[in-house]
GROMACS .gro file of C-alpha atoms in nm:
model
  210
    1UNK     CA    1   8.694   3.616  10.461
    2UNK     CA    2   8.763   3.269  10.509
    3UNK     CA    3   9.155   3.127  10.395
    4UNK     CA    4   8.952   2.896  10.113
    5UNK     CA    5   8.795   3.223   9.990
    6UNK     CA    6   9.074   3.425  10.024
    7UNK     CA    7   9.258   3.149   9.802
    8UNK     CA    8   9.052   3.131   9.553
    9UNK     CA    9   8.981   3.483   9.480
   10UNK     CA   10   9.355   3.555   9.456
   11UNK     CA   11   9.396   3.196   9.274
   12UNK     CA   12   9.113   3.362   9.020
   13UNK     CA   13   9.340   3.698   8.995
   14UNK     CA   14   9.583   3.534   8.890
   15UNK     CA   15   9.437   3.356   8.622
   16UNK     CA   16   9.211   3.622   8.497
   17UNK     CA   17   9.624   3.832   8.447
   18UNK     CA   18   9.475   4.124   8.705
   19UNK     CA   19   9.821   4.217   8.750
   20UNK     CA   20  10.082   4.143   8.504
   21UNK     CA   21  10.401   4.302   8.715
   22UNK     CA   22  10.619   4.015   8.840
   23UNK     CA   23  10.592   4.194   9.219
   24UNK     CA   24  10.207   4.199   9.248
   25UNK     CA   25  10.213   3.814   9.084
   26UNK     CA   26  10.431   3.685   9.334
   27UNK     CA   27  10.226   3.904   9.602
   28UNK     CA   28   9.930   3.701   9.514
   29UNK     CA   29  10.078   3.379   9.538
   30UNK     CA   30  10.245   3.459   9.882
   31UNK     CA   31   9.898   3.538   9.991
   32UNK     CA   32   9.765   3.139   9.838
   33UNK     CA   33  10.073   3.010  10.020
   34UNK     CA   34  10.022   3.193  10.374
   35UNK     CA   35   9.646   3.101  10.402
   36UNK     CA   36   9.701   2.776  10.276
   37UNK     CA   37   9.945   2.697  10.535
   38UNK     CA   38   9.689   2.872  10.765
   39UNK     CA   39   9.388   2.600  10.620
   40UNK     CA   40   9.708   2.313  10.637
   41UNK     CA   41   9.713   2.428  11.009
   42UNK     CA   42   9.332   2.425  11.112
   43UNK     CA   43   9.247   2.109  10.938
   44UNK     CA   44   9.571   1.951  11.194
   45UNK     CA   45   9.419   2.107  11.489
   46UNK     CA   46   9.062   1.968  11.401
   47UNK     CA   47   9.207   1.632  11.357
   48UNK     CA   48   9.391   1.630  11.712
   49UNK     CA   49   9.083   1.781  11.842
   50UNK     CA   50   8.828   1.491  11.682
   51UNK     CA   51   9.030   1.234  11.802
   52UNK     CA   52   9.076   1.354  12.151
   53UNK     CA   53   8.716   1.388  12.196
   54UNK     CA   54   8.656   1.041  12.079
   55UNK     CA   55   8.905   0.883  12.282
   56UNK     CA   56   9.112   0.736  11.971
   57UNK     CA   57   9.409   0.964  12.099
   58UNK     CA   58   9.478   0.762  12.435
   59UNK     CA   59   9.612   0.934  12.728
   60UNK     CA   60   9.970   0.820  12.816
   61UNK     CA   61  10.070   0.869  13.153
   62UNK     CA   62  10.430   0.915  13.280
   63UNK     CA   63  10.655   1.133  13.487
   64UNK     CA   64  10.852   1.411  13.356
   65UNK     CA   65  10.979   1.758  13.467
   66UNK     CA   66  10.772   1.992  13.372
   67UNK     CA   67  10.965   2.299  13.434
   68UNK     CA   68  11.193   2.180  13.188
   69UNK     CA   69  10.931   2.104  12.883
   70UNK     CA   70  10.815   2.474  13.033
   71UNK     CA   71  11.111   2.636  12.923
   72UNK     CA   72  11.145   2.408  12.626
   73UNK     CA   73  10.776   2.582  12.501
   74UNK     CA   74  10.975   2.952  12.639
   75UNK     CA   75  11.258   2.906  12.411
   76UNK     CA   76  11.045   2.794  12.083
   77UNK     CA   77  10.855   3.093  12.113
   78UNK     CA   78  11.114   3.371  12.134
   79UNK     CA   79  11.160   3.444  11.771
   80UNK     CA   80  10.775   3.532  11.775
   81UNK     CA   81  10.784   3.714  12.113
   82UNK     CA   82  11.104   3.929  11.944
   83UNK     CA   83  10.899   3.976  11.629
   84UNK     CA   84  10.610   4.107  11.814
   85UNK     CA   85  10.809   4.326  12.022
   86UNK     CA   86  10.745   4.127  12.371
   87UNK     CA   87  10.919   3.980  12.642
   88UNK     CA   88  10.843   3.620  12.783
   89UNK     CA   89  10.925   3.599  13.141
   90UNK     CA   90  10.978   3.239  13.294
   91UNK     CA   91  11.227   3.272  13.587
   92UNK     CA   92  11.173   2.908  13.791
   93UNK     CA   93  11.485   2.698  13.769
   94UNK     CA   94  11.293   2.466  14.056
   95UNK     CA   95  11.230   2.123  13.903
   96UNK     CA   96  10.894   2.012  13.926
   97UNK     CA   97  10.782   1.623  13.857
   98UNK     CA   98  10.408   1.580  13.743
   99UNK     CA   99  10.226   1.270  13.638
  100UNK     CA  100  10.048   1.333  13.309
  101UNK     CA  101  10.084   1.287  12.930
  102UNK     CA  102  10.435   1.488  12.839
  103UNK     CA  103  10.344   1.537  12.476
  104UNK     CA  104   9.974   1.663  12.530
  105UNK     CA  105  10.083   1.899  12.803
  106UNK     CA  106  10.315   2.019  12.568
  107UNK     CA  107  10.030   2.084  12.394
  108UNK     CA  108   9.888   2.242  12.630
  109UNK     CA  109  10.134   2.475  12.700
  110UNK     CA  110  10.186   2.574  12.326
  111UNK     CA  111   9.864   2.678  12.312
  112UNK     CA  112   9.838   2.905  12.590
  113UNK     CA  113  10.197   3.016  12.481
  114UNK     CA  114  10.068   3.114  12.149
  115UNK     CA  115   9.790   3.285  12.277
  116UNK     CA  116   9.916   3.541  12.515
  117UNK     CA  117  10.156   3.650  12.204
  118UNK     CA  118   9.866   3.687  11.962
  119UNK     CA  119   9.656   3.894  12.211
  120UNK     CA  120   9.906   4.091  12.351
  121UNK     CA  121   9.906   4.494  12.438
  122UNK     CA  122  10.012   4.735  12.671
  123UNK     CA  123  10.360   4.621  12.811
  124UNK     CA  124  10.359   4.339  12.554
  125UNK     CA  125  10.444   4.108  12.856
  126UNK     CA  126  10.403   3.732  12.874
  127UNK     CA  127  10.470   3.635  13.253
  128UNK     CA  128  10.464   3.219  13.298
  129UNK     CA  129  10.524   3.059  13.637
  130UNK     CA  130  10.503   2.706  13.798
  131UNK     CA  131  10.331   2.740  14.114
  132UNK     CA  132  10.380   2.417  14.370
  133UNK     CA  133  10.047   2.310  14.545
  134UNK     CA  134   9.941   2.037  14.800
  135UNK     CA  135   9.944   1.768  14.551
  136UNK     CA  136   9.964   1.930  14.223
  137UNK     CA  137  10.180   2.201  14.026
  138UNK     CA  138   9.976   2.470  13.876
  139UNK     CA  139  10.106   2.670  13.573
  140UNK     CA  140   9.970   3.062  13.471
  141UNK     CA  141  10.067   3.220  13.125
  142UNK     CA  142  10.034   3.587  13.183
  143UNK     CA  143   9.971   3.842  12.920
  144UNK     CA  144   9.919   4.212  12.925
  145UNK     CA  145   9.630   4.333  12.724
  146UNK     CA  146   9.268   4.380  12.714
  147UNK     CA  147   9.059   4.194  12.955
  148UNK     CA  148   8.847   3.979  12.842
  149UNK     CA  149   8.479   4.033  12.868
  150UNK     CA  150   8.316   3.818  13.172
  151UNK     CA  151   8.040   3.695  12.990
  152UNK     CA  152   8.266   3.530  12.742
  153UNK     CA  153   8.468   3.347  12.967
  154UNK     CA  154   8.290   3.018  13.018
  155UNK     CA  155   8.245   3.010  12.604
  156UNK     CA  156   8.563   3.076  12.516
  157UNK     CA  157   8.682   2.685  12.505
  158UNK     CA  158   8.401   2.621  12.218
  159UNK     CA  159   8.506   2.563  11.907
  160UNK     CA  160   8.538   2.888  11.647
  161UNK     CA  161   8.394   3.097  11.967
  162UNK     CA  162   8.448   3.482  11.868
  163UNK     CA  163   8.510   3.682  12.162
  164UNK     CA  164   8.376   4.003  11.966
  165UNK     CA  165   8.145   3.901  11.694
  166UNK     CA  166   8.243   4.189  11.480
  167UNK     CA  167   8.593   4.089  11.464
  168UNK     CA  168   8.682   3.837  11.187
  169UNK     CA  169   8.952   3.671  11.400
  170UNK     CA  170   8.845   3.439  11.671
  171UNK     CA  171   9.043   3.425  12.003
  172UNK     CA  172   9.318   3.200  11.979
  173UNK     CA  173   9.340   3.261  11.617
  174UNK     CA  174   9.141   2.951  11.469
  175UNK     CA  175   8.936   2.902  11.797
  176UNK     CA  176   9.037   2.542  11.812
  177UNK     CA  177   9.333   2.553  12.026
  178UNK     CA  178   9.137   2.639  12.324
  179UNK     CA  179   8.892   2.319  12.247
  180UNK     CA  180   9.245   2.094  12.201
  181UNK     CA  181   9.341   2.240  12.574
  182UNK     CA  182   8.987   2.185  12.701
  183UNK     CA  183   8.965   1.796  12.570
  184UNK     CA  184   9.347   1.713  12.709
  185UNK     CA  185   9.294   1.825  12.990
  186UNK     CA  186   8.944   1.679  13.082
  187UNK     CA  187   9.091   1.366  12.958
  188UNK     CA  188   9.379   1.392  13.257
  189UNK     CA  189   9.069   1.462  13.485
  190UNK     CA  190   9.266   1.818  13.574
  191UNK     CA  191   9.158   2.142  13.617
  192UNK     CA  192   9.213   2.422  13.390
  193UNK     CA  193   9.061   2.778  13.318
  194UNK     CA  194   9.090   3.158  13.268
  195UNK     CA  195   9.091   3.479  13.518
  196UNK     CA  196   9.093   3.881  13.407
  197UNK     CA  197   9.351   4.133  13.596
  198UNK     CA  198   9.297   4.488  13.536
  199UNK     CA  199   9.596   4.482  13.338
  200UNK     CA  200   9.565   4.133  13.123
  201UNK     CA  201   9.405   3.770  13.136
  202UNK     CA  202   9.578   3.428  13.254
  203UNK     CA  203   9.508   3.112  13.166
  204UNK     CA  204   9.597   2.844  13.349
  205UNK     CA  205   9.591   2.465  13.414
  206UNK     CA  206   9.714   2.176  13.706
  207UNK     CA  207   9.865   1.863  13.714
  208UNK     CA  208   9.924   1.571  13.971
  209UNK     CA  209  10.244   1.611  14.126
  210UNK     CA  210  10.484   1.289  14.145
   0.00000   0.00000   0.00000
């Protein structure tokens, strides 16, 4: 079901008295609250994502260390990686100056972040690094799991793309933080993408070194 259904179904239990225990009432209107947040949450992403692919969201160029906002991202996300039972491993202490929009790759980064902890099995490993090319700096988030199937690779930076149709949750969890990745970085003119290991999937992205 969709959060507005969910919502208003429980919003209808609740005024039709289904339950009258104080418990299962404020069960119900946890449930309102958690996919409301959820809809609060979709409807941001769809906004960022409309005006990035309009160009109203301009791209704002400057240099910044991106190891550090790296490990800025790692240390946001380690009450969810303890809650999950994973480990986020980000060992480069190297700094590493890039020319690109600090707040979008932030983004970026958030979103790849979030995804290896929502699709994560196995070891329940999330393995980042900061790799130092030619003339850019490419960064891999890592995470153990299931590998994704090859023919929905290219499709999975669509908006609402299901991986497996007969699952109700779409990869990424709203299947719009893949699209926000895809527009920012197309709007930097960088590269970005995903690869399967036997073992778990990496996505990945570069920027211009300076």
């Amino acid at each position: 079901k969709t959060p507005i259904a969910l919502i208003q179904g429980y919003a209808e239990g609740l005024k039709e008295c289904i339950n009258d225990d104080a418990e299962s009432r404020d069960f119900y209107c946890e449930v309102i609250m958690d996919e409301a947040a959820k809809m609060n949450n979709m409807v941001k992403k769809l906004l960022t994502l409309n005006h990035l692919e309009s160009g109203k969201d301009a791209i704002v160029f400057e240099r910044f260390d991106l190891t550090k906002l790296v490990r800025s991202v790692v240390n946001s996300a380690e009450l969810l990686a303890d809650q999950k039972g994973a480990k986020i491993l980000f060992d480069e202490t190297e700094s590493h100056y890039v020319w690109a929009d600090e707040f979008k790759t932030e983004e970026v980064v958030t979103n790849y972040v979030s995804n290896a902890l929502h699709h994560l099995d196995g070891e329940k490993i999330v393995e980042i690094k900061v790799q130092k090319q030619e003339d850019r700096v490419k960064v891999t988030v890592f995470n153990t799991g299931t590998p994704i199937p090859e023919a929905d690779l290219p499709n999975l930076w669509n908006k609402f793309y299901k991986v497996d149709k007969a699952r109700t949750r779409e990869y990424g969890g709203s299947g719009i933080g893949l699209s926000i990745v895809k527009a920012i970085m197309e709007g930097m003119n960088q590269q970005y993408g995903v690869q399967n290991f036997d073992n778990g999937v990496e996505f990945w992205f570069t920027l211009d070194r300076k």
